PDB file of C-alpha atoms in Angstrom:
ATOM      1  CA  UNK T   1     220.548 151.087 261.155  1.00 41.00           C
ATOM      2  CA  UNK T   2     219.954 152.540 257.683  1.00 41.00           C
ATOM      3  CA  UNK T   3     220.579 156.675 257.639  1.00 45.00           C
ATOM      4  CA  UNK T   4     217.265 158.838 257.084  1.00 48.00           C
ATOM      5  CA  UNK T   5     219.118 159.639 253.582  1.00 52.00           C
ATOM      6  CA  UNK T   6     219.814 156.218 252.521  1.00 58.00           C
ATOM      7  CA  UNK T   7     216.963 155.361 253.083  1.00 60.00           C
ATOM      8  CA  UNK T   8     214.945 157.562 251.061  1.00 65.00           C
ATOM      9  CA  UNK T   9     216.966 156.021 248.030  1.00 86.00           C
ATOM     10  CA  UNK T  10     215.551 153.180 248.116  1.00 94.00           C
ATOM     11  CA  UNK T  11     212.417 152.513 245.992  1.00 96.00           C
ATOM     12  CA  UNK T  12     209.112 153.752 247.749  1.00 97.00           C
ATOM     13  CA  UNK T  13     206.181 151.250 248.833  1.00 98.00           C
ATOM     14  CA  UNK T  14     203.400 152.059 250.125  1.00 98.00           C
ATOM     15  CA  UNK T  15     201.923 149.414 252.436  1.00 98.00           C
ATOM     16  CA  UNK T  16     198.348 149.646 253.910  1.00 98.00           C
ATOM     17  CA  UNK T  17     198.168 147.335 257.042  1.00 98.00           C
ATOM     18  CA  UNK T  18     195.806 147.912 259.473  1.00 97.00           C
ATOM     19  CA  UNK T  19     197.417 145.809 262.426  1.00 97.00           C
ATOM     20  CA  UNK T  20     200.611 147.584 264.263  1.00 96.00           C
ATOM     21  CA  UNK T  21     202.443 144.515 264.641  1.00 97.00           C
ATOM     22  CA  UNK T  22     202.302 143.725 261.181  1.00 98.00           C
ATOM     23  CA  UNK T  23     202.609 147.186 259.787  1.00 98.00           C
ATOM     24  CA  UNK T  24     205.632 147.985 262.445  1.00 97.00           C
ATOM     25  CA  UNK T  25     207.459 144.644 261.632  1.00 98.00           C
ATOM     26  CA  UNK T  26     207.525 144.741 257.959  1.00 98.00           C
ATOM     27  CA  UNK T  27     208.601 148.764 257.939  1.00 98.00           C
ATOM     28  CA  UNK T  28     211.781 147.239 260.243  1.00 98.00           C
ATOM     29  CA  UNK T  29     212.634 144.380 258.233  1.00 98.00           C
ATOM     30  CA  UNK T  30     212.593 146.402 254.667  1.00 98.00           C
ATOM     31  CA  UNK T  31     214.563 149.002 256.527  1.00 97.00           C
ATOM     32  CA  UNK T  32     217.015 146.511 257.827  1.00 97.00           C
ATOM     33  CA  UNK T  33     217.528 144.636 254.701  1.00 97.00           C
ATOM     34  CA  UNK T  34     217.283 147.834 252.786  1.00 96.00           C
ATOM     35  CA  UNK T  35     214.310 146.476 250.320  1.00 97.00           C
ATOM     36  CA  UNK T  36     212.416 149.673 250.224  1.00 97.00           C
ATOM     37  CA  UNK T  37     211.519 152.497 251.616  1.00 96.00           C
ATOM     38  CA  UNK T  38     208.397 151.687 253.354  1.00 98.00           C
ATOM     39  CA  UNK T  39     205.333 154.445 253.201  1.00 98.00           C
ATOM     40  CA  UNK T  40     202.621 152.989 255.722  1.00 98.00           C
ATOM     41  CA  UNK T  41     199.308 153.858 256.043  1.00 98.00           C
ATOM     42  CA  UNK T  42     196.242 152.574 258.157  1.00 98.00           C
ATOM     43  CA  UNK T  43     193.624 153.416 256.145  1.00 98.00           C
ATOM     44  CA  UNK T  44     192.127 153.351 252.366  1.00 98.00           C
ATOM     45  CA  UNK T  45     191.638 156.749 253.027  1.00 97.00           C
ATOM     46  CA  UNK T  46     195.638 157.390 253.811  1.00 98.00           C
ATOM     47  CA  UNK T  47     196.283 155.190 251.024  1.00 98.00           C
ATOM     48  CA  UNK T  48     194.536 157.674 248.486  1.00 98.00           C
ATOM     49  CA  UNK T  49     196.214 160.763 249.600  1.00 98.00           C
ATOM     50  CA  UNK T  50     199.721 159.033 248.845  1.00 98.00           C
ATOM     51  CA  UNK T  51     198.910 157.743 246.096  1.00 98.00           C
ATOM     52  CA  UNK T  52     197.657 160.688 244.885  1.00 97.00           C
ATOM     53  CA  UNK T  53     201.217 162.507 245.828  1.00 96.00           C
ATOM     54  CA  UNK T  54     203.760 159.929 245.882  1.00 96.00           C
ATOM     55  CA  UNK T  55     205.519 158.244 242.360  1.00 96.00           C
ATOM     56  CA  UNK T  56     205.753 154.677 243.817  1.00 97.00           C
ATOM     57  CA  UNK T  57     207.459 151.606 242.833  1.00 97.00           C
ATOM     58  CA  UNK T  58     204.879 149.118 244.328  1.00 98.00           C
ATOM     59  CA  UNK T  59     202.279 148.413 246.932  1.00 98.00           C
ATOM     60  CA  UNK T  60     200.715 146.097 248.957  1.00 98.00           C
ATOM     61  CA  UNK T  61     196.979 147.151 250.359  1.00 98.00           C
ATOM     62  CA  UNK T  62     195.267 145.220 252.890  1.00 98.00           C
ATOM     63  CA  UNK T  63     191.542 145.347 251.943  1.00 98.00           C
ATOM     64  CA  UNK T  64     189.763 144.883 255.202  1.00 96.00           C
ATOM     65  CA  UNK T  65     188.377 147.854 253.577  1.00 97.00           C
ATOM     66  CA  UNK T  66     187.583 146.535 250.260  1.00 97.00           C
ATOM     67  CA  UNK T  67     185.418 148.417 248.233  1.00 97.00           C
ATOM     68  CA  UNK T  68     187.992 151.266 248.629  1.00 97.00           C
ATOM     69  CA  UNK T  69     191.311 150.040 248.532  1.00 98.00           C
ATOM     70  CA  UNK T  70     189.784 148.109 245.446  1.00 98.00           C
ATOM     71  CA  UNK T  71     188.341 151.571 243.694  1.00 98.00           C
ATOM     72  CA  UNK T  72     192.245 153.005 244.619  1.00 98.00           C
ATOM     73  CA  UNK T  73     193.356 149.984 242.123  1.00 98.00           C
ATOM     74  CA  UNK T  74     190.942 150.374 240.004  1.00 98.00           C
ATOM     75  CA  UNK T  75     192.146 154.434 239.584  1.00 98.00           C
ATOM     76  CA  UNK T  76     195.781 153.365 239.803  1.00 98.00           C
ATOM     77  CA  UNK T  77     194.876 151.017 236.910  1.00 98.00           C
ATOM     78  CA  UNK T  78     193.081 154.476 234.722  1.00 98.00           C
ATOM     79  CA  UNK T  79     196.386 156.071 234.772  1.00 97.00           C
ATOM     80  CA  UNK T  80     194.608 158.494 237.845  1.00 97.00           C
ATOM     81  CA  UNK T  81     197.869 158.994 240.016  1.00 98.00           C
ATOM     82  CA  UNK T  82     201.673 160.078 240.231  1.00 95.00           C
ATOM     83  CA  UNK T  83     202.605 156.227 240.198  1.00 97.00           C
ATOM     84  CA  UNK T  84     202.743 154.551 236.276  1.00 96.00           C
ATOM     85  CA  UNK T  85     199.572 152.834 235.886  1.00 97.00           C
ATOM     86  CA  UNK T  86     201.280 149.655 235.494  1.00 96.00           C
ATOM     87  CA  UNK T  87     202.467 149.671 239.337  1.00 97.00           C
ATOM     88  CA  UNK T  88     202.933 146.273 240.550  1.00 97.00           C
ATOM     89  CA  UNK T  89     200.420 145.986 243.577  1.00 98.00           C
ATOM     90  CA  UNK T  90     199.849 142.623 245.981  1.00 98.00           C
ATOM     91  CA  UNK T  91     196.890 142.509 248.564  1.00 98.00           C
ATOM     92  CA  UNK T  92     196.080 141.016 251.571  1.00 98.00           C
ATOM     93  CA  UNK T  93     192.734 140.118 252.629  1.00 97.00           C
ATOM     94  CA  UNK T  94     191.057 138.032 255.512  1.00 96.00           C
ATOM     95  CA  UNK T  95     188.937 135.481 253.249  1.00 95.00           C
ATOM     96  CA  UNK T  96     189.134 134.872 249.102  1.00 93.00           C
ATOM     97  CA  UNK T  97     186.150 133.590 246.977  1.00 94.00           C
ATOM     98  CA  UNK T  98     186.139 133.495 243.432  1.00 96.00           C
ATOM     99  CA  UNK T  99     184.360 136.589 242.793  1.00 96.00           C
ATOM    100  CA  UNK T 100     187.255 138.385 244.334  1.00 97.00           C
ATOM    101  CA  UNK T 101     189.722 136.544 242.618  1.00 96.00           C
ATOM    102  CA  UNK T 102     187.992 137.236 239.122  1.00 97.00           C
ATOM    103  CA  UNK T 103     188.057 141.081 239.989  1.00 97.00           C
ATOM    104  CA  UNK T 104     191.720 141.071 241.032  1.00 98.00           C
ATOM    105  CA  UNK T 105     192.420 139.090 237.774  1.00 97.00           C
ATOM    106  CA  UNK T 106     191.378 141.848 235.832  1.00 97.00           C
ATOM    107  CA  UNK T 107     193.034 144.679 238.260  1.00 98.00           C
ATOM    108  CA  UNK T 108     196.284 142.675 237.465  1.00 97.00           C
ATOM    109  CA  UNK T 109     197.063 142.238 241.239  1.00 98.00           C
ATOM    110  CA  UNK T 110     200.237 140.220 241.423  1.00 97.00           C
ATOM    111  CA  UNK T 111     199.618 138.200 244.553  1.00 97.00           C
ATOM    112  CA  UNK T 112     197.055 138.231 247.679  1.00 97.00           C
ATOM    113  CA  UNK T 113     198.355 137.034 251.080  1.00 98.00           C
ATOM    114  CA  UNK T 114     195.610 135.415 253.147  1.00 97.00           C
ATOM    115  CA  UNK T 115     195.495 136.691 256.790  1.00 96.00           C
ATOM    116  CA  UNK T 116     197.517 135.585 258.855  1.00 95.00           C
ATOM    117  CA  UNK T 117     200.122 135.674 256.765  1.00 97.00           C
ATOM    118  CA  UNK T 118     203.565 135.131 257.691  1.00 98.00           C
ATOM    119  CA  UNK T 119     205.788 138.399 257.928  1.00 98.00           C
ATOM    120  CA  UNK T 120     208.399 136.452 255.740  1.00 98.00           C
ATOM    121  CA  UNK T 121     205.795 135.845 253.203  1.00 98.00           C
ATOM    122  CA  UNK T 122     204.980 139.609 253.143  1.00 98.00           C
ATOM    123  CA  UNK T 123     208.891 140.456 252.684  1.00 98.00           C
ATOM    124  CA  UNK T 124     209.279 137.986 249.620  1.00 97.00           C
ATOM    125  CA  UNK T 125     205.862 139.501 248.120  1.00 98.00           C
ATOM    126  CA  UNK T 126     208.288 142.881 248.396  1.00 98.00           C
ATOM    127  CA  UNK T 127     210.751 141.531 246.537  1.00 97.00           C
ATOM    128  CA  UNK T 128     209.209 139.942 244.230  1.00 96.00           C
ATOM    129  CA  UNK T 129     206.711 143.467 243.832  1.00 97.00           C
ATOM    130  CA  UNK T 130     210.438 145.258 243.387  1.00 96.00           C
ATOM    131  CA  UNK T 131     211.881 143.045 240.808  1.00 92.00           C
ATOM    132  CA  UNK T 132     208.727 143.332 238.473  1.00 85.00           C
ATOM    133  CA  UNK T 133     208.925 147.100 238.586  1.00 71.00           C
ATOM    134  CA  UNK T 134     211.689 147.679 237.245  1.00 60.00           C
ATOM    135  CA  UNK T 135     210.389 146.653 234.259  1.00 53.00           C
ATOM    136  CA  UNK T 136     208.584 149.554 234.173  1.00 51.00           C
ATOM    137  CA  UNK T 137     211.186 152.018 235.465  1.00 48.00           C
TER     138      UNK T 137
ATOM    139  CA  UNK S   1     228.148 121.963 279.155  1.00 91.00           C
ATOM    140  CA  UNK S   2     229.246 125.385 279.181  1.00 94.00           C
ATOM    141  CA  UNK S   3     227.533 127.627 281.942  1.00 95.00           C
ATOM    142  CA  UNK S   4     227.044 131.393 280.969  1.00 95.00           C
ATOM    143  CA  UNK S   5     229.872 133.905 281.233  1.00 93.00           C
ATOM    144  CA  UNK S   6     229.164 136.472 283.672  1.00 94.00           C
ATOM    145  CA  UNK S   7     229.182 140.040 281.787  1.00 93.00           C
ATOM    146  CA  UNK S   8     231.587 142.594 282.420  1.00 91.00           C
ATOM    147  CA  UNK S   9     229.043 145.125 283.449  1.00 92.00           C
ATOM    148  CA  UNK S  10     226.592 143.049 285.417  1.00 97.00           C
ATOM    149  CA  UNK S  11     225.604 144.780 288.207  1.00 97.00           C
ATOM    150  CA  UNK S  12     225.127 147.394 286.180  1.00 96.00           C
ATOM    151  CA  UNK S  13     222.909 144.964 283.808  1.00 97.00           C
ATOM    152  CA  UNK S  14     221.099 143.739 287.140  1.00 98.00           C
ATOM    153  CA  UNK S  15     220.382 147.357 288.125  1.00 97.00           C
ATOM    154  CA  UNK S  16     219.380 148.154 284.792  1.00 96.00           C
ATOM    155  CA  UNK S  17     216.863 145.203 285.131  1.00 96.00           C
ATOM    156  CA  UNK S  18     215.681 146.123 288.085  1.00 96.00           C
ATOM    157  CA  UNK S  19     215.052 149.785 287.051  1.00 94.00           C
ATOM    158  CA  UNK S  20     212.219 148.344 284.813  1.00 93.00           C
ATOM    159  CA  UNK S  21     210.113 146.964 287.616  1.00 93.00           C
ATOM    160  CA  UNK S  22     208.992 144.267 285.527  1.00 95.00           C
ATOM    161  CA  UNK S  23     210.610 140.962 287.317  1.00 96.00           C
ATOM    162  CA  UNK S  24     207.655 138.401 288.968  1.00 96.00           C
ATOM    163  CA  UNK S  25     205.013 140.884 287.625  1.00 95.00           C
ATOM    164  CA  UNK S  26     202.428 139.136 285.865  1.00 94.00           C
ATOM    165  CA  UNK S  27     201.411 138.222 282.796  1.00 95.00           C
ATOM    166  CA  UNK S  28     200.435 141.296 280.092  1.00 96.00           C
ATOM    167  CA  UNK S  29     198.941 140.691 276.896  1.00 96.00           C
ATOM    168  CA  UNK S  30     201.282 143.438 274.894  1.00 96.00           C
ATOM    169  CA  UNK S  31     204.276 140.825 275.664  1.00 97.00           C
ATOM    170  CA  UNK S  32     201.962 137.259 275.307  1.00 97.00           C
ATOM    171  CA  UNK S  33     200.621 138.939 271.724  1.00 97.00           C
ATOM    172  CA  UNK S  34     203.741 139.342 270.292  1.00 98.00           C
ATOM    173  CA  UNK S  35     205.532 135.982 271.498  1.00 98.00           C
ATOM    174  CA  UNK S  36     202.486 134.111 269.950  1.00 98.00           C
ATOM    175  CA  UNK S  37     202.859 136.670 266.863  1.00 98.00           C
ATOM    176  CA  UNK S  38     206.757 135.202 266.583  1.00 98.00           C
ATOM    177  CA  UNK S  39     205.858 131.655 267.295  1.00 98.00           C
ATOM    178  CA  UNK S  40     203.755 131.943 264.458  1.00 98.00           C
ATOM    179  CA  UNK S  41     205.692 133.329 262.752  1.00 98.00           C
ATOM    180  CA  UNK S  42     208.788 130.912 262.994  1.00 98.00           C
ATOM    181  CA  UNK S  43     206.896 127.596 263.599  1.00 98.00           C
ATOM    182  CA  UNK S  44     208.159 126.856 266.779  1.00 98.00           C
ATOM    183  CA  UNK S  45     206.310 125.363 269.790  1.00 98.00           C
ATOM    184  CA  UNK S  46     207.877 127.964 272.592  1.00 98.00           C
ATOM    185  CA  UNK S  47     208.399 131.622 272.774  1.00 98.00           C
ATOM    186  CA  UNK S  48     209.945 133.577 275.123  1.00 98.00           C
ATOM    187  CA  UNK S  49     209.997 137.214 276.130  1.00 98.00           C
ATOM    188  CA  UNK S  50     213.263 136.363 279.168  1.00 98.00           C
ATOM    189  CA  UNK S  51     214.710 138.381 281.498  1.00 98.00           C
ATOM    190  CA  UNK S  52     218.280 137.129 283.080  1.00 98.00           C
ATOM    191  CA  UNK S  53     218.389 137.617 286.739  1.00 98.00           C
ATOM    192  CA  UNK S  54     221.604 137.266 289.072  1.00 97.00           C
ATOM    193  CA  UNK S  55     220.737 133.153 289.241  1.00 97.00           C
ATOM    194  CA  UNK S  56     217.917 132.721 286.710  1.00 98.00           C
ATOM    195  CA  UNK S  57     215.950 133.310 284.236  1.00 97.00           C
ATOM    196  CA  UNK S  58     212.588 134.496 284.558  1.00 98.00           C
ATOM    197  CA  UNK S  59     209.807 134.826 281.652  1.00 98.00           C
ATOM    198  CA  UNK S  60     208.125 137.619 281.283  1.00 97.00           C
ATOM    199  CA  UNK S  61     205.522 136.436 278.367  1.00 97.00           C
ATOM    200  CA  UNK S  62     205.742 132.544 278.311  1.00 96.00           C
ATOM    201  CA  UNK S  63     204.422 130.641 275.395  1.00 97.00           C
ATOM    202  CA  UNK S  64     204.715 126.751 275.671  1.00 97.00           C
ATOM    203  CA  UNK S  65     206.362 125.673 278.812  1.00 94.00           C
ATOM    204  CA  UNK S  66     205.387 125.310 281.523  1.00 89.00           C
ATOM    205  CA  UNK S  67     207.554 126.553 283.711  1.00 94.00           C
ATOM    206  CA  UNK S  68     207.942 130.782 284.922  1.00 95.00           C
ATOM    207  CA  UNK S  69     212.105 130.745 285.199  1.00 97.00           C
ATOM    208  CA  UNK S  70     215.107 128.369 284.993  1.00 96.00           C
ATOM    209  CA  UNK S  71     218.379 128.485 286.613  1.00 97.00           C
ATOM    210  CA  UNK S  72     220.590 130.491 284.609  1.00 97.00           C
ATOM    211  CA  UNK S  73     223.564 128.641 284.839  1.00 96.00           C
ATOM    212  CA  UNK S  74     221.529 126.117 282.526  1.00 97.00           C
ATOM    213  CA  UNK S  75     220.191 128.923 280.605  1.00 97.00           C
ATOM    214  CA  UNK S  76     220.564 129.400 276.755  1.00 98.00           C
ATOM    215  CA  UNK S  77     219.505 133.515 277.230  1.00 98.00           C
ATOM    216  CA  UNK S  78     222.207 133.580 279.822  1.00 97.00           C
ATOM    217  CA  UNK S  79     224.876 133.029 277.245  1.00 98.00           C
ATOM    218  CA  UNK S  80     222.856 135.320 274.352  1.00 98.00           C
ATOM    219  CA  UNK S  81     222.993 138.278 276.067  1.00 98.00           C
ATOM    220  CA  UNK S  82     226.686 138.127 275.689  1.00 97.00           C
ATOM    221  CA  UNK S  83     225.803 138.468 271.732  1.00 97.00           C
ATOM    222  CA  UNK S  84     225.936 141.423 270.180  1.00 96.00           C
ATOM    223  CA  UNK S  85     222.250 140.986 268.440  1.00 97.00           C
ATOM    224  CA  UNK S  86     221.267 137.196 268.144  1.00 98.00           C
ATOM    225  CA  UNK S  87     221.984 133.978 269.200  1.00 98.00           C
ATOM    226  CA  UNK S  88     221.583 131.164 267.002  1.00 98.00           C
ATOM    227  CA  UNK S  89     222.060 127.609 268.204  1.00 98.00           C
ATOM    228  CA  UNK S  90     220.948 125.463 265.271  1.00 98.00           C
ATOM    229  CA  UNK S  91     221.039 122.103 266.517  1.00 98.00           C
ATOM    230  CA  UNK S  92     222.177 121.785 270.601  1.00 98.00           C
ATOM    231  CA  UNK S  93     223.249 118.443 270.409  1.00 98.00           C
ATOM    232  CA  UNK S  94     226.218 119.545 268.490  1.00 98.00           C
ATOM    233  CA  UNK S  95     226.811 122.739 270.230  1.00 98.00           C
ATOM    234  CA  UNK S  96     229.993 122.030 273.201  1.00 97.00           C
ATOM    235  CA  UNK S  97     228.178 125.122 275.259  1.00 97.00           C
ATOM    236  CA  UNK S  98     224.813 122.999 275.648  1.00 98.00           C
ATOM    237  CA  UNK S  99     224.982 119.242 274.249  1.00 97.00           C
ATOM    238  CA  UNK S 100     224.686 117.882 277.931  1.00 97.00           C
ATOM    239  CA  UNK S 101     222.646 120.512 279.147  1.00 97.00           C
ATOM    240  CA  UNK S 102     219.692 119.494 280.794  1.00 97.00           C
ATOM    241  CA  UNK S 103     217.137 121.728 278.934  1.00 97.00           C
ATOM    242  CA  UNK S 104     218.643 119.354 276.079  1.00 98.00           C
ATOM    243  CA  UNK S 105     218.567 116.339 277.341  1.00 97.00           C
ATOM    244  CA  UNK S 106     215.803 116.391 278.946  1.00 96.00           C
ATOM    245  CA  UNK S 107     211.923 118.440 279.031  1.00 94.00           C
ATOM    246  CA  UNK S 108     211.703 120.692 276.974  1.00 96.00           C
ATOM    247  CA  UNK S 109     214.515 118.603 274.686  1.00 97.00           C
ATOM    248  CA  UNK S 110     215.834 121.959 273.194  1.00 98.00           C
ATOM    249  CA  UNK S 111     217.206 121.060 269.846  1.00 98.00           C
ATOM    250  CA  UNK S 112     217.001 124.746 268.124  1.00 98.00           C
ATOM    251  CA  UNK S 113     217.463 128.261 269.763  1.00 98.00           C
ATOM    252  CA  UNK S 114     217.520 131.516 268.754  1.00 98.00           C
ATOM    253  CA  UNK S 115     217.757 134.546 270.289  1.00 98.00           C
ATOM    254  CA  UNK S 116     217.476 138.446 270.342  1.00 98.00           C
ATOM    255  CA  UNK S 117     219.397 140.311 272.924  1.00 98.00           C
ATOM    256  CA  UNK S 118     216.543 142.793 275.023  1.00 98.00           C
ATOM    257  CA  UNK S 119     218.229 145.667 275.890  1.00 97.00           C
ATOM    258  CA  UNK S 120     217.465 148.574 278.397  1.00 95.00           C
ATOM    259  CA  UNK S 121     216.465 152.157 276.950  1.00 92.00           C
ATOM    260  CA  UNK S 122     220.622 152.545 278.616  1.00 92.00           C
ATOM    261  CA  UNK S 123     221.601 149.929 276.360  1.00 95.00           C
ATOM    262  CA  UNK S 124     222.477 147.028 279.049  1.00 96.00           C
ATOM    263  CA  UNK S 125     221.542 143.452 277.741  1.00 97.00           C
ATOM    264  CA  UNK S 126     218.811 142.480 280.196  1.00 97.00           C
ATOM    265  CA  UNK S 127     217.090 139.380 278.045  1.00 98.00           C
ATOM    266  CA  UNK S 128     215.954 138.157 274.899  1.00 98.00           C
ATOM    267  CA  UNK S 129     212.727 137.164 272.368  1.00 98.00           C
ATOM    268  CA  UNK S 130     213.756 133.557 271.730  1.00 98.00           C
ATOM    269  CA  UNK S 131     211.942 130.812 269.881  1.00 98.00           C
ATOM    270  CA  UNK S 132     212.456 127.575 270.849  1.00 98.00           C
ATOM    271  CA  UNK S 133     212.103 123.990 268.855  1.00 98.00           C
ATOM    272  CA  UNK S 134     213.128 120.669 269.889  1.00 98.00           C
ATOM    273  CA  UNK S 135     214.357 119.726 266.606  1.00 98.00           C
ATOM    274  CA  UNK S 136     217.324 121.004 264.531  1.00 98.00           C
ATOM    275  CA  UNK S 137     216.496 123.838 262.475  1.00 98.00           C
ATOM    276  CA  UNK S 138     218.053 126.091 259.713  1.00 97.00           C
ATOM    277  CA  UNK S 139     218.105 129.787 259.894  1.00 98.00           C
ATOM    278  CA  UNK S 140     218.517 132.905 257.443  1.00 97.00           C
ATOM    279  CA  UNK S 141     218.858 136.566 257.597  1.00 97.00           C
ATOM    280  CA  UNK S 142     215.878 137.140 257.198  1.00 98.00           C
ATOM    281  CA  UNK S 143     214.656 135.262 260.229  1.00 98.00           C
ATOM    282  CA  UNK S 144     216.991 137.343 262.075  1.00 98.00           C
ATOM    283  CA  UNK S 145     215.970 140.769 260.659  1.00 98.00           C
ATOM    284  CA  UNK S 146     212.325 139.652 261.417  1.00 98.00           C
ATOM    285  CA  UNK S 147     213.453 138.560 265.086  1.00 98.00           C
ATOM    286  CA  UNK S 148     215.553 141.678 265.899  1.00 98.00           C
ATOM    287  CA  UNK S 149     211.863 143.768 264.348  1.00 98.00           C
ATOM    288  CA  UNK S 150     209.976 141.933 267.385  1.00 98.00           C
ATOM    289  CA  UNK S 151     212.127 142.282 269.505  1.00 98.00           C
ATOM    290  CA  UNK S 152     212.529 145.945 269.159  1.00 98.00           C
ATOM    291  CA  UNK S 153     208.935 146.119 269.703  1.00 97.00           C
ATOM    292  CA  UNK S 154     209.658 144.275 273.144  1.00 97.00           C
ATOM    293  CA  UNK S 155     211.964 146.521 273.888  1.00 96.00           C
ATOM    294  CA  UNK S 156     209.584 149.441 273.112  1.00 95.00           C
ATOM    295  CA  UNK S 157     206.875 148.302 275.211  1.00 95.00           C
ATOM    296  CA  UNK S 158     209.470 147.175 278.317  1.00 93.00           C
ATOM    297  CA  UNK S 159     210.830 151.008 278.135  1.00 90.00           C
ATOM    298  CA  UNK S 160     206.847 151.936 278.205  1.00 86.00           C
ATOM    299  CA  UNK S 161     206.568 150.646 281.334  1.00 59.00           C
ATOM    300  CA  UNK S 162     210.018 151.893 282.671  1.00 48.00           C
ATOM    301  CA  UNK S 163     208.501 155.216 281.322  1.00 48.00           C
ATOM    302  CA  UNK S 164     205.700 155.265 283.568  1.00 48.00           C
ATOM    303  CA  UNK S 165     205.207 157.234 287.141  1.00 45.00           C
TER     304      UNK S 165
END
């Protein structure tokens, strides 16, 4: 198991997942394979207050509350938080139409993940979230 | 075939098992939800929350047999809780421990196994989260990280239980 102080070296994501199971298993498998250091959160409104305190190095917000988590983007986006602007941030959502698509498009979200997703889907969206921001480290 | 070892500290494994009073209770959706959740998540047509007895094995959560135990001296949990963490049969047919074993060649044809040792809150190896496939199958880290994760959830809900008055 990875020490308390190892793991707080690794980079910092914040994931917003409303289900436990989900939330819980993807915490323990970026743990185990020491990916990241995962922040979660249950709400939008949890979300907010890390963003607003935490310098991050990606995250991945479900939107089952999505007028929110999309404004939190949208601020991320305006330069608003601790995080760079340029964050690279994946979503998850329970349906897709176009209209969404178009508006993540412009919030330069790298990926969505349509519930149910697969947990190892989730852990290669980490990775992938990772790689790109260190670009911008 | 290859029956099960017997562990070195069984009857302190057995009393360890019994100590959860969980054996031929029934059914309880915290276990069913995440044995669906794995079979999802893995592809496979069984999952298993199993806990070895002294001469069988007997399923707590039970997704896709048809069947509530098995003998354990035909058992593939019997010889995973020997494993530190997982065991990971990737094709049975070509594995000396179960090749003529009669989960393989017969219902449920058992091709792929894998397993993650259940532990008590003492640490004794009482069962496992196993998926189950009846065709050969690769397997990665990764699987087994995201195994071991449900399975420590398992484990958390078993010593909920134990936890109780």
């Amino acid at each position: 198991m990875t020490s308390w102080g190892r793991e707080t070296e690794l980079p910092p994501l914040l994931l917003l997942e409303p289900d436990g199971l989900v939330r819980g298993t993807v915490v323990a498998v970026c743990r185990d394979l020491e990916l990241a250091h995962v922040i979660p959160v249950t709400s939008s409104q949890q979300a907010l207050k890390v963003m607003r305190q935490a310098e991050l190095s990606a995250c991945v917000l479900s939107l089952s509350e999505r007028e929110l988590a999309l404004d939190i983007i949208s601020r991320l986006r305006n330069g608003e938080f601790r995080s760079p602007a340029e964050l690279p941030v994946a979503v998850t959502s329970g349906s897709a139409d176009a209209e969404l698509a178009q508006v993540l498009k412009s919030l330069c979200v790298r990926r969505m993940l349509l519930k149910p997703f697969k947990i190892r889907d989730s852990i290669i969206t980490v990775e992938s979230l990772l790689k790109s921001s260190w670009v911008f480290s | 075939m290859i029956t099960p070892p017997t562990p070195e500290n069984e009857d302190e494994r057995l009393a360890a098992l019994r100590d959860l009073g969980v054996l031929d209770t029934g059914p309880e959706e915290r276990f069913d939800r995440i044995s669906k959740f794995a079979r999802s998540e893995f592809d496979t047509p069984i999952a298993l929350v199993t806990l070895v007895d002294h001469d069988r094995q007997w399923f707590k959560s039970n997704v896709g047999l048809d069947v509530s135990e098995t003998p354990r001296d035909v058992s593939f949990c019997g010889h995973a809780i020997l494993e530190k963490e997982v065991l990971v049969v990737p094709d049975a047919k070509l594995d000396e421990r179960f090749h003529d074993n009669p989960l393989v060649t017969g219902a449920p044809n058992i091709r792929f196994y894998a397993g993650a040792v259940l532990r008590s809150p003492e640490g004794a190896p009482i069962g496992t989260l196993c998926v189950i496939d009846s065709n050969p199958r690769s397997w990665n880290p990764l699987d087994t990280s995201i195994l071991c994760a449900l399975r420590d959830v398992v484990a958390d809900e078993l010593a909920k239980k134990e936890s109780k008055p």
